[in-house]
């Protein structure tokens, strides 16, 4: 595979991988963030990963990772030291079929997008199963391959219902509140929404994967704005699969097939980028999620390098 060519593996088909081939830019990123440390390698032992995707951090600074192909959640301290893990392949309580994302509420309960089981599972911070909701379908509260999950300041659970091309909102017990979206490329429409995040005002940001853009909504689902298109220039995306908002309301996007992270203001104004294709420190291979801690450290799920990388602002 040539240096400027790669295949983006997108886990967006039941039981199969969909492969999208496209060019990837390899020029140096803007200055602003520098590599700090990383952890993980390919495997199924403690602290190893097999195609990790979702990441979240609780108030106690512990980092939760959706270890997709190992069908488990792993927990680390903020320095990457392994603490615990739970989950196995299956359909029962506490079992997973390729969980793709994880989020925490104000009580440190852990919400997992159990993607191929078409449900959300909820655990306490130690991994004890609490409850679940969702089943296959397209009605209210039903799900079709949910890939992204977030929790807002009111402890509402926001789910990227990816193959239903919509966003659904629930209370913490799984009670349906609202939904919006249909398949398409217009304002408020989606083509496989893959990730969600919220800012300090509880506005909602959606990584609209196949439309190669970020869409922003008010907490009630009212469309506000969108930015991005397919490309490799600043502000363009190639199938973005992760989005996060920092405490100071900067929007970070895992620009997956451009092998970089881009940062924007909340109106979509481009600010900077970092990362290039590769497997060395500070290089990425299909980064699929990102979070920002209270100190401004940026944790990036470097999916096809099977690791977490951490950057700090220089």
mmCIF file of C-alpha atoms in Angstrom:
data_model
loop_
_atom_site.group_PDB
_atom_site.id
_atom_site.type_symbol
_atom_site.label_atom_id
_atom_site.label_comp_id
_atom_site.label_asym_id
_atom_site.label_seq_id
_atom_site.Cartn_x
_atom_site.Cartn_y
_atom_site.Cartn_z
ATOM 1 C CA UNK A 1 0.000 0.000 0.000
ATOM 2 C CA UNK A 2 1.554 3.321 -1.056
ATOM 3 C CA UNK A 3 2.340 5.992 1.476
ATOM 4 C CA UNK A 4 -0.464 8.235 0.246
ATOM 5 C CA UNK A 5 -3.021 5.449 -0.014
ATOM 6 C CA UNK A 6 -4.778 3.507 2.694
ATOM 7 C CA UNK A 7 -8.009 1.697 3.433
ATOM 8 C CA UNK A 8 -10.375 2.959 6.093
ATOM 9 C CA UNK A 9 -11.955 0.103 7.972
ATOM 10 C CA UNK A 10 -15.409 1.147 9.108
ATOM 11 C CA UNK A 11 -17.319 -1.279 11.300
ATOM 12 C CA UNK A 12 -20.640 -0.280 9.825
ATOM 13 C CA UNK A 13 -22.084 -3.438 8.304
ATOM 14 C CA UNK A 14 -23.678 -6.324 10.153
ATOM 15 C CA UNK A 15 -21.005 -8.946 10.551
ATOM 16 C CA UNK A 16 -18.780 -7.495 7.838
ATOM 17 C CA UNK A 17 -16.271 -4.710 7.354
ATOM 18 C CA UNK A 18 -16.904 -2.039 4.769
ATOM 19 C CA UNK A 19 -13.650 -0.812 3.230
ATOM 20 C CA UNK A 20 -13.383 2.645 1.718
ATOM 21 C CA UNK A 21 -10.226 3.467 -0.200
ATOM 22 C CA UNK A 22 -9.064 7.042 -0.565
ATOM 23 C CA UNK A 23 -6.029 9.315 -0.603
ATOM 24 C CA UNK A 24 -4.658 10.546 2.704
ATOM 25 C CA UNK A 25 -2.566 13.678 3.100
ATOM 26 C CA UNK A 26 0.837 13.203 4.695
ATOM 27 C CA UNK A 27 2.015 16.763 5.244
ATOM 28 C CA UNK A 28 3.055 17.929 8.730
ATOM 29 C CA UNK A 29 0.380 19.226 11.067
ATOM 30 C CA UNK A 30 0.203 22.708 12.509
ATOM 31 C CA UNK A 31 2.150 23.266 15.706
ATOM 32 C CA UNK A 32 0.226 23.497 18.935
ATOM 33 C CA UNK A 33 0.132 19.986 20.427
ATOM 34 C CA UNK A 34 3.009 17.660 21.133
ATOM 35 C CA UNK A 35 3.157 13.952 21.889
ATOM 36 C CA UNK A 36 3.300 13.131 25.610
ATOM 37 C CA UNK A 37 2.924 9.368 26.033
ATOM 38 C CA UNK A 38 1.054 6.320 24.768
ATOM 39 C CA UNK A 39 -0.018 2.901 25.936
ATOM 40 C CA UNK A 40 -1.342 -0.293 24.401
ATOM 41 C CA UNK A 41 -0.455 -2.837 21.756
ATOM 42 C CA UNK A 42 -2.351 -5.404 19.725
ATOM 43 C CA UNK A 43 -3.591 -8.366 21.747
ATOM 44 C CA UNK A 44 -6.081 -9.552 24.315
ATOM 45 C CA UNK A 45 -4.094 -9.294 27.534
ATOM 46 C CA UNK A 46 -4.700 -6.626 30.171
ATOM 47 C CA UNK A 47 -3.834 -3.241 28.681
ATOM 48 C CA UNK A 48 -3.740 -4.550 25.117
ATOM 49 C CA UNK A 49 -6.355 -3.721 22.500
ATOM 50 C CA UNK A 50 -7.964 -5.136 19.412
ATOM 51 C CA UNK A 51 -9.312 -2.207 17.387
ATOM 52 C CA UNK A 52 -10.261 0.110 20.260
ATOM 53 C CA UNK A 53 -12.733 2.835 19.385
ATOM 54 C CA UNK A 54 -14.678 4.752 22.063
ATOM 55 C CA UNK A 55 -13.104 6.564 25.016
ATOM 56 C CA UNK A 56 -14.415 8.470 28.029
ATOM 57 C CA UNK A 57 -13.082 9.914 31.258
ATOM 58 C CA UNK A 58 -14.766 10.209 34.631
ATOM 59 C CA UNK A 59 -14.444 12.866 37.320
ATOM 60 C CA UNK A 60 -11.820 10.741 39.051
ATOM 61 C CA UNK A 61 -9.666 10.964 35.879
ATOM 62 C CA UNK A 62 -9.904 7.255 35.094
ATOM 63 C CA UNK A 63 -10.047 6.513 31.366
ATOM 64 C CA UNK A 64 -12.587 4.037 29.944
ATOM 65 C CA UNK A 65 -11.942 2.440 26.544
ATOM 66 C CA UNK A 66 -14.304 0.414 24.350
ATOM 67 C CA UNK A 67 -12.018 -2.430 23.239
ATOM 68 C CA UNK A 68 -14.196 -3.398 20.285
ATOM 69 C CA UNK A 69 -12.923 -6.727 19.002
ATOM 70 C CA UNK A 70 -12.050 -7.968 22.489
ATOM 71 C CA UNK A 71 -15.674 -7.275 23.446
ATOM 72 C CA UNK A 72 -14.821 -5.553 26.686
ATOM 73 C CA UNK A 73 -14.423 -2.243 28.475
ATOM 74 C CA UNK A 74 -10.997 -1.515 29.905
ATOM 75 C CA UNK A 75 -10.280 1.067 32.605
ATOM 76 C CA UNK A 76 -6.969 2.870 33.162
ATOM 77 C CA UNK A 77 -5.724 5.703 35.280
ATOM 78 C CA UNK A 78 -4.823 8.926 33.522
ATOM 79 C CA UNK A 79 -1.250 7.695 32.992
ATOM 80 C CA UNK A 80 -2.387 4.545 31.214
ATOM 81 C CA UNK A 81 -1.952 2.108 34.104
ATOM 82 C CA UNK A 82 -4.426 -0.769 33.802
ATOM 83 C CA UNK A 83 -7.047 -0.907 36.561
ATOM 84 C CA UNK A 84 -9.794 -3.314 35.519
ATOM 85 C CA UNK A 85 -11.811 -4.724 32.626
ATOM 86 C CA UNK A 86 -15.148 -6.399 32.086
ATOM 87 C CA UNK A 87 -17.099 -8.018 29.291
ATOM 88 C CA UNK A 88 -16.930 -10.947 26.905
ATOM 89 C CA UNK A 89 -18.458 -11.957 23.594
ATOM 90 C CA UNK A 90 -22.180 -12.659 23.843
ATOM 91 C CA UNK A 91 -25.733 -11.399 24.142
ATOM 92 C CA UNK A 92 -26.368 -11.702 27.882
ATOM 93 C CA UNK A 93 -26.194 -9.020 30.546
ATOM 94 C CA UNK A 94 -22.629 -7.719 30.720
ATOM 95 C CA UNK A 95 -21.677 -9.371 27.436
ATOM 96 C CA UNK A 96 -21.010 -7.451 24.238
ATOM 97 C CA UNK A 97 -21.088 -7.741 20.468
ATOM 98 C CA UNK A 98 -18.476 -5.217 19.340
ATOM 99 C CA UNK A 99 -19.108 -2.312 21.718
ATOM 100 C CA UNK A 100 -18.073 0.876 19.987
ATOM 101 C CA UNK A 101 -18.435 3.665 22.516
ATOM 102 C CA UNK A 102 -18.622 4.482 26.201
ATOM 103 C CA UNK A 103 -19.776 7.473 28.279
ATOM 104 C CA UNK A 104 -20.172 8.367 31.958
ATOM 105 C CA UNK A 105 -22.877 10.263 33.846
ATOM 106 C CA UNK A 106 -22.555 12.529 36.880
ATOM 107 C CA UNK A 107 -22.801 9.507 39.195
ATOM 108 C CA UNK A 108 -19.916 7.693 37.451
ATOM 109 C CA UNK A 109 -22.271 5.154 35.888
ATOM 110 C CA UNK A 110 -20.878 3.784 32.635
ATOM 111 C CA UNK A 111 -23.018 3.677 29.476
ATOM 112 C CA UNK A 112 -21.876 1.399 26.659
ATOM 113 C CA UNK A 113 -23.072 1.448 23.051
ATOM 114 C CA UNK A 114 -23.300 -2.336 22.595
ATOM 115 C CA UNK A 115 -23.349 -1.883 18.856
ATOM 116 C CA UNK A 116 -24.150 -5.248 17.335
ATOM 117 C CA UNK A 117 -26.559 -6.157 20.139
ATOM 118 C CA UNK A 118 -28.534 -3.013 19.245
ATOM 119 C CA UNK A 119 -28.721 -1.848 22.838
ATOM 120 C CA UNK A 120 -27.241 0.326 25.563
ATOM 121 C CA UNK A 121 -25.868 -1.337 28.678
ATOM 122 C CA UNK A 122 -25.256 0.482 31.964
ATOM 123 C CA UNK A 123 -22.717 -0.431 34.656
ATOM 124 C CA UNK A 124 -21.382 1.099 37.820
ATOM 125 C CA UNK A 125 -17.798 2.347 37.846
ATOM 126 C CA UNK A 126 -16.549 -1.114 38.878
ATOM 127 C CA UNK A 127 -18.242 -2.862 35.959
ATOM 128 C CA UNK A 128 -21.256 -4.259 37.839
ATOM 129 C CA UNK A 129 -24.193 -4.598 35.468
ATOM 130 C CA UNK A 130 -27.110 -2.287 36.297
ATOM 131 C CA UNK A 131 -29.579 -2.278 33.402
ATOM 132 C CA UNK A 132 -29.996 -2.314 29.640
ATOM 133 C CA UNK A 133 -32.380 -0.986 27.020
ATOM 134 C CA UNK A 134 -32.917 -1.157 23.289
ATOM 135 C CA UNK A 135 -33.662 -3.792 20.694
ATOM 136 C CA UNK A 136 -33.321 -4.092 16.949
ATOM 137 C CA UNK A 137 -35.691 -1.893 14.972
ATOM 138 C CA UNK A 138 -36.483 1.631 13.857
ATOM 139 C CA UNK A 139 -39.218 2.669 16.268
ATOM 140 C CA UNK A 140 -38.797 4.989 19.230
ATOM 141 C CA UNK A 141 -36.225 3.464 21.572
ATOM 142 C CA UNK A 142 -35.214 0.810 19.062
ATOM 143 C CA UNK A 143 -31.714 0.808 17.614
ATOM 144 C CA UNK A 144 -29.812 -0.290 14.528
ATOM 145 C CA UNK A 145 -26.056 -0.489 15.105
ATOM 146 C CA UNK A 146 -25.585 2.377 17.588
ATOM 147 C CA UNK A 147 -21.971 3.521 17.325
ATOM 148 C CA UNK A 148 -21.794 6.640 19.491
ATOM 149 C CA UNK A 149 -22.976 7.649 22.947
ATOM 150 C CA UNK A 150 -22.655 10.720 25.180
ATOM 151 C CA UNK A 151 -24.215 12.043 28.389
ATOM 152 C CA UNK A 152 -25.090 15.718 28.888
ATOM 153 C CA UNK A 153 -25.159 17.838 32.053
ATOM 154 C CA UNK A 154 -28.734 16.726 32.778
ATOM 155 C CA UNK A 155 -27.673 13.070 32.561
ATOM 156 C CA UNK A 156 -29.624 12.625 29.354
ATOM 157 C CA UNK A 157 -28.127 9.849 27.226
ATOM 158 C CA UNK A 158 -27.575 10.787 23.575
ATOM 159 C CA UNK A 159 -27.135 7.899 21.149
ATOM 160 C CA UNK A 160 -25.922 7.941 17.549
ATOM 161 C CA UNK A 161 -28.363 5.401 16.104
ATOM 162 C CA UNK A 162 -26.068 4.873 13.165
ATOM 163 C CA UNK A 163 -27.945 2.646 10.726
ATOM 164 C CA UNK A 164 -31.248 4.363 11.467
ATOM 165 C CA UNK A 165 -29.483 7.616 10.483
ATOM 166 C CA UNK A 166 -30.746 9.504 13.516
ATOM 167 C CA UNK A 167 -29.985 10.702 17.029
ATOM 168 C CA UNK A 168 -32.026 9.380 19.950
ATOM 169 C CA UNK A 169 -32.153 10.853 23.451
ATOM 170 C CA UNK A 170 -33.040 8.894 26.597
ATOM 171 C CA UNK A 171 -33.124 9.477 30.307
ATOM 172 C CA UNK A 172 -30.664 7.543 32.445
ATOM 173 C CA UNK A 173 -33.118 4.694 32.938
ATOM 174 C CA UNK A 174 -33.608 4.241 29.205
ATOM 175 C CA UNK A 175 -36.852 6.182 28.897
ATOM 176 C CA UNK A 176 -37.248 7.588 25.398
ATOM 177 C CA UNK A 177 -37.233 11.404 25.223
ATOM 178 C CA UNK A 178 -36.739 12.448 21.599
ATOM 179 C CA UNK A 179 -35.194 11.631 18.245
ATOM 180 C CA UNK A 180 -34.367 13.439 15.040
ATOM 181 C CA UNK A 181 -32.808 12.749 11.682
ATOM 182 C CA UNK A 182 -33.333 10.721 8.548
ATOM 183 C CA UNK A 183 -30.984 9.517 5.837
ATOM 184 C CA UNK A 184 -29.700 12.223 3.535
ATOM 185 C CA UNK A 185 -27.265 15.060 3.067
ATOM 186 C CA UNK A 186 -29.381 18.054 4.009
ATOM 187 C CA UNK A 187 -29.437 20.066 7.194
ATOM 188 C CA UNK A 188 -30.383 17.768 10.074
ATOM 189 C CA UNK A 189 -30.096 14.656 7.904
ATOM 190 C CA UNK A 190 -27.426 12.011 8.400
ATOM 191 C CA UNK A 191 -25.564 9.312 6.567
ATOM 192 C CA UNK A 192 -24.358 6.967 9.326
ATOM 193 C CA UNK A 193 -23.807 9.281 12.294
ATOM 194 C CA UNK A 194 -20.912 7.711 14.152
ATOM 195 C CA UNK A 195 -20.242 9.816 17.255
ATOM 196 C CA UNK A 196 -21.813 12.453 19.493
ATOM 197 C CA UNK A 197 -20.521 14.996 22.016
ATOM 198 C CA UNK A 198 -21.939 17.867 24.056
ATOM 199 C CA UNK A 199 -20.591 21.279 25.047
ATOM 200 C CA UNK A 200 -21.104 23.367 28.199
ATOM 201 C CA UNK A 201 -24.498 24.549 26.928
ATOM 202 C CA UNK A 202 -25.576 20.963 26.151
ATOM 203 C CA UNK A 203 -25.482 21.677 22.424
ATOM 204 C CA UNK A 204 -24.908 18.415 20.566
ATOM 205 C CA UNK A 205 -22.206 17.737 17.961
ATOM 206 C CA UNK A 206 -22.532 14.789 15.594
ATOM 207 C CA UNK A 207 -19.808 13.208 13.477
ATOM 208 C CA UNK A 208 -21.850 12.642 10.297
ATOM 209 C CA UNK A 209 -19.551 9.952 8.923
ATOM 210 C CA UNK A 210 -20.421 9.427 5.277
ATOM 211 C CA UNK A 211 -21.340 13.090 4.762
ATOM 212 C CA UNK A 212 -17.829 13.972 6.004
ATOM 213 C CA UNK A 213 -19.017 16.768 8.260
ATOM 214 C CA UNK A 214 -19.869 17.814 11.800
ATOM 215 C CA UNK A 215 -23.433 18.888 12.536
ATOM 216 C CA UNK A 216 -24.414 20.922 15.588
ATOM 217 C CA UNK A 217 -27.816 20.916 17.276
ATOM 218 C CA UNK A 218 -29.433 22.524 20.292
ATOM 219 C CA UNK A 219 -30.284 20.159 23.131
ATOM 220 C CA UNK A 220 -33.840 19.789 21.782
ATOM 221 C CA UNK A 221 -32.583 18.711 18.357
ATOM 222 C CA UNK A 222 -32.944 22.054 16.603
ATOM 223 C CA UNK A 223 -30.405 22.292 13.791
ATOM 224 C CA UNK A 224 -27.818 25.050 14.347
ATOM 225 C CA UNK A 225 -24.960 24.672 11.875
ATOM 226 C CA UNK A 226 -22.632 22.269 10.075
ATOM 227 C CA UNK A 227 -19.128 22.289 8.651
ATOM 228 C CA UNK A 228 -16.830 20.100 6.606
ATOM 229 C CA UNK A 229 -16.781 18.203 3.341
ATOM 230 C CA UNK A 230 -14.783 15.357 1.832
ATOM 231 C CA UNK A 231 -11.176 16.411 1.428
ATOM 232 C CA UNK A 232 -7.827 16.887 3.099
ATOM 233 C CA UNK A 233 -7.556 20.667 3.406
ATOM 234 C CA UNK A 234 -7.952 22.404 6.740
ATOM 235 C CA UNK A 235 -11.558 21.948 7.847
ATOM 236 C CA UNK A 236 -12.181 19.073 5.435
ATOM 237 C CA UNK A 237 -12.706 15.506 6.606
ATOM 238 C CA UNK A 238 -12.325 11.969 5.376
ATOM 239 C CA UNK A 239 -14.925 9.946 7.250
ATOM 240 C CA UNK A 240 -14.628 11.437 10.759
ATOM 241 C CA UNK A 241 -15.565 8.949 13.461
ATOM 242 C CA UNK A 242 -14.956 10.840 16.704
ATOM 243 C CA UNK A 243 -15.844 14.210 18.193
ATOM 244 C CA UNK A 244 -15.247 15.747 21.627
ATOM 245 C CA UNK A 245 -15.671 19.132 23.273
ATOM 246 C CA UNK A 246 -13.182 20.405 25.848
ATOM 247 C CA UNK A 247 -14.054 22.247 29.034
ATOM 248 C CA UNK A 248 -13.347 25.539 27.284
ATOM 249 C CA UNK A 249 -15.644 24.589 24.409
ATOM 250 C CA UNK A 250 -13.117 23.695 21.750
ATOM 251 C CA UNK A 251 -14.353 21.027 19.329
ATOM 252 C CA UNK A 252 -11.906 18.219 18.542
ATOM 253 C CA UNK A 253 -12.569 15.874 15.625
ATOM 254 C CA UNK A 254 -10.921 12.517 14.963
ATOM 255 C CA UNK A 255 -10.517 12.933 11.192
ATOM 256 C CA UNK A 256 -10.136 9.216 10.727
ATOM 257 C CA UNK A 257 -8.983 8.652 7.190
ATOM 258 C CA UNK A 258 -6.861 11.794 7.131
ATOM 259 C CA UNK A 259 -4.985 10.338 10.132
ATOM 260 C CA UNK A 260 -5.205 13.541 12.122
ATOM 261 C CA UNK A 261 -7.125 15.458 14.753
ATOM 262 C CA UNK A 262 -8.548 18.880 13.954
ATOM 263 C CA UNK A 263 -9.683 21.553 16.403
ATOM 264 C CA UNK A 264 -12.457 24.092 15.823
ATOM 265 C CA UNK A 265 -14.434 26.681 17.718
ATOM 266 C CA UNK A 266 -18.093 25.870 18.430
ATOM 267 C CA UNK A 267 -19.221 27.539 15.187
ATOM 268 C CA UNK A 268 -16.904 25.399 13.093
ATOM 269 C CA UNK A 269 -14.071 27.885 12.711
ATOM 270 C CA UNK A 270 -10.865 25.966 11.995
ATOM 271 C CA UNK A 271 -8.056 26.479 14.524
ATOM 272 C CA UNK A 272 -5.381 23.800 14.127
ATOM 273 C CA UNK A 273 -4.579 20.171 13.345
ATOM 274 C CA UNK A 274 -2.010 17.580 14.342
ATOM 275 C CA UNK A 275 -1.047 14.064 13.278
ATOM 276 C CA UNK A 276 0.067 12.259 10.127
ATOM 277 C CA UNK A 277 -0.176 8.666 8.906
ATOM 278 C CA UNK A 278 2.196 6.197 10.532
ATOM 279 C CA UNK A 279 2.951 4.092 13.586
ATOM 280 C CA UNK A 280 5.587 6.191 15.361
ATOM 281 C CA UNK A 281 4.963 8.532 18.291
ATOM 282 C CA UNK A 282 2.539 11.242 17.251
ATOM 283 C CA UNK A 283 1.488 9.406 14.092
ATOM 284 C CA UNK A 284 -1.914 7.766 13.589
ATOM 285 C CA UNK A 285 -3.520 4.878 11.781
ATOM 286 C CA UNK A 286 -7.272 5.523 11.599
ATOM 287 C CA UNK A 287 -7.864 7.487 14.820
ATOM 288 C CA UNK A 288 -11.508 6.952 15.732
ATOM 289 C CA UNK A 289 -12.168 8.860 18.934
ATOM 290 C CA UNK A 290 -10.841 11.637 21.138
ATOM 291 C CA UNK A 291 -11.405 13.153 24.586
ATOM 292 C CA UNK A 292 -9.922 16.153 26.374
ATOM 293 C CA UNK A 293 -9.206 16.062 30.107
ATOM 294 C CA UNK A 294 -9.623 18.896 32.599
ATOM 295 C CA UNK A 295 -5.987 19.925 32.129
ATOM 296 C CA UNK A 296 -6.283 20.125 28.350
ATOM 297 C CA UNK A 297 -4.584 16.802 27.646
ATOM 298 C CA UNK A 298 -5.920 15.192 24.469
ATOM 299 C CA UNK A 299 -6.404 11.400 24.501
ATOM 300 C CA UNK A 300 -6.717 9.866 21.041
ATOM 301 C CA UNK A 301 -7.842 6.341 20.210
ATOM 302 C CA UNK A 302 -5.318 5.307 17.545
ATOM 303 C CA UNK A 303 -7.494 2.430 16.410
ATOM 304 C CA UNK A 304 -5.469 0.510 13.858
ATOM 305 C CA UNK A 305 -2.259 1.011 15.855
ATOM 306 C CA UNK A 306 -4.168 -0.535 18.796
ATOM 307 C CA UNK A 307 -3.145 2.134 21.274
ATOM 308 C CA UNK A 308 -4.076 5.324 23.090
ATOM 309 C CA UNK A 309 -1.914 8.391 22.458
ATOM 310 C CA UNK A 310 -1.871 11.472 24.658
ATOM 311 C CA UNK A 311 -0.922 14.977 23.571
ATOM 312 C CA UNK A 312 -0.423 18.203 25.461
ATOM 313 C CA UNK A 313 -0.421 21.737 24.164
ATOM 314 C CA UNK A 314 3.042 23.108 23.667
#
